[in-house]
PDB file of C-alpha atoms in Angstrom:
ATOM      1  CA  SER X 278      36.913 131.503 215.315  1.00 55.00           C
ATOM      2  CA  ARG X 279      36.048 131.508 211.638  1.00 76.00           C
ATOM      3  CA  GLN X 280      32.645 130.370 210.459  1.00 88.00           C
ATOM      4  CA  PRO X 281      32.364 127.195 208.369  1.00 93.00           C
ATOM      5  CA  ILE X 282      31.434 127.612 204.708  1.00 93.00           C
ATOM      6  CA  SER X 283      29.849 125.325 202.133  1.00 96.00           C
ATOM      7  CA  ALA X 284      31.507 123.792 199.093  1.00 95.00           C
ATOM      8  CA  GLU X 285      29.079 125.755 196.928  1.00 94.00           C
ATOM      9  CA  PHE X 286      30.175 129.033 198.519  1.00 94.00           C
ATOM     10  CA  ILE X 287      33.834 128.118 197.943  1.00 93.00           C
ATOM     11  CA  ALA X 288      33.057 127.305 194.291  1.00 94.00           C
ATOM     12  CA  CYS X 289      31.262 130.622 193.853  1.00 94.00           C
ATOM     13  CA  CYS X 290      34.118 132.635 195.387  1.00 92.00           C
ATOM     14  CA  THR X 291      36.890 130.810 193.538  1.00 91.00           C
ATOM     15  CA  GLN X 292      34.979 130.352 190.265  1.00 94.00           C
ATOM     16  CA  LEU X 293      35.999 126.696 190.292  1.00 94.00           C
ATOM     17  CA  PRO X 294      33.521 123.982 189.264  1.00 95.00           C
ATOM     18  CA  ASP X 295      31.604 122.359 192.156  1.00 94.00           C
ATOM     19  CA  ALA X 296      33.147 118.980 191.329  1.00 95.00           C
ATOM     20  CA  THR X 297      36.675 120.403 191.593  1.00 94.00           C
ATOM     21  CA  VAL X 298      35.942 122.017 194.952  1.00 94.00           C
ATOM     22  CA  LYS X 299      34.459 118.786 196.305  1.00 93.00           C
ATOM     23  CA  GLN X 300      37.501 116.839 195.099  1.00 94.00           C
ATOM     24  CA  ILE X 301      39.853 119.300 196.823  1.00 93.00           C
ATOM     25  CA  ILE X 302      37.806 119.135 200.032  1.00 94.00           C
ATOM     26  CA  GLU X 303      38.093 115.348 199.945  1.00 93.00           C
ATOM     27  CA  GLN X 304      41.883 115.575 199.514  1.00 92.00           C
ATOM     28  CA  TRP X 305      42.100 118.037 202.426  1.00 89.00           C
ATOM     29  CA  ARG X 306      39.782 116.191 204.832  1.00 90.00           C
ATOM     30  CA  SER X 307      42.615 115.614 207.312  1.00 88.00           C
ATOM     31  CA  VAL X 308      42.862 119.386 207.966  1.00 88.00           C
ATOM     32  CA  LEU X 309      39.162 120.274 207.624  1.00 92.00           C
ATOM     33  CA  HIS X 310      36.372 120.041 210.160  1.00 92.00           C
ATOM     34  CA  ARG X 311      32.983 119.171 208.632  1.00 95.00           C
ATOM     35  CA  GLU X 312      29.693 120.139 210.207  1.00 95.00           C
ATOM     36  CA  ILE X 313      26.104 120.278 209.028  1.00 95.00           C
ATOM     37  CA  ILE X 314      24.419 123.693 209.045  1.00 94.00           C
ATOM     38  CA  ASP X 315      20.783 123.804 207.899  1.00 93.00           C
ATOM     39  CA  THR X 316      21.228 120.357 206.263  1.00 94.00           C
ATOM     40  CA  LEU X 317      24.248 121.627 204.260  1.00 92.00           C
ATOM     41  CA  PRO X 318      27.772 120.239 204.834  1.00 94.00           C
ATOM     42  CA  CYS X 319      30.118 123.100 205.732  1.00 96.00           C
ATOM     43  CA  TYR X 320      33.860 123.168 206.334  1.00 94.00           C
ATOM     44  CA  ARG X 321      36.535 125.056 208.194  1.00 90.00           C
ATOM     45  CA  PHE X 322      40.153 124.361 209.069  1.00 85.00           C
ATOM     46  CA  HIS X 323      40.768 122.424 212.281  1.00 80.00           C
ATOM     47  CA  HIS X 324      43.190 125.167 213.344  1.00 76.00           C
ATOM     48  CA  SER X 325      42.240 128.742 212.548  1.00 68.00           C
ATOM     49  CA  SER X 326      45.822 129.755 211.753  1.00 70.00           C
ATOM     50  CA  TYR X 327      46.130 127.122 209.012  1.00 67.00           C
ATOM     51  CA  GLY X 328      44.298 129.223 206.408  1.00 67.00           C
ATOM     52  CA  ASP X 329      46.558 132.185 207.149  1.00 68.00           C
ATOM     53  CA  PHE X 330      49.602 129.955 206.747  1.00 64.00           C
ATOM     54  CA  LEU X 331      48.463 128.726 203.318  1.00 64.00           C
ATOM     55  CA  VAL X 332      47.843 132.134 201.791  1.00 69.00           C
ATOM     56  CA  ASN X 333      50.729 134.068 203.344  1.00 71.00           C
ATOM     57  CA  PRO X 334      53.852 133.700 201.168  1.00 58.00           C
ATOM     58  CA  ASN X 335      55.962 135.220 203.964  1.00 67.00           C
ATOM     59  CA  SER X 336      54.981 132.600 206.534  1.00 62.00           C
ATOM     60  CA  SER X 337      57.565 130.223 207.901  1.00 54.00           C
ATOM     61  CA  GLY X 338      58.254 127.415 205.454  1.00 56.00           C
ATOM     62  CA  ALA X 339      57.746 127.220 201.723  1.00 53.00           C
ATOM     63  CA  THR X 340      54.394 125.407 201.624  1.00 52.00           C
ATOM     64  CA  ARG X 341      51.533 127.205 199.944  1.00 53.00           C
ATOM     65  CA  VAL X 342      48.369 126.385 198.063  1.00 56.00           C
ATOM     66  CA  GLN X 343      48.221 126.278 194.300  1.00 58.00           C
ATOM     67  CA  PRO X 344      44.695 127.570 193.497  1.00 57.00           C
ATOM     68  CA  GLU X 345      44.468 125.859 190.107  1.00 58.00           C
ATOM     69  CA  SER X 346      44.875 122.364 191.541  1.00 59.00           C
ATOM     70  CA  GLY X 347      44.311 122.768 195.283  1.00 56.00           C
ATOM     71  CA  SER X 348      47.604 121.023 195.892  1.00 57.00           C
ATOM     72  CA  LEU X 349      50.277 122.058 198.347  1.00 52.00           C
ATOM     73  CA  GLU X 350      53.673 123.101 197.077  1.00 54.00           C
TER      74      GLU X 350
END
């Protein structure tokens, strides 16, 4: 399984502001599992294949993530 990551790590990797990342995490809470690691909230998808589905444009269906807004399209 994939390791959970912090909002700060996501912000660093995506170069999005911390506030934007936290807002997106809040919008996605139904598909994210939250756990505390060394007093830091960390996140991962409930289902490991979900991340692959979002970034693979050839996956079944037309839904994908729009990085600028974090919304699904």
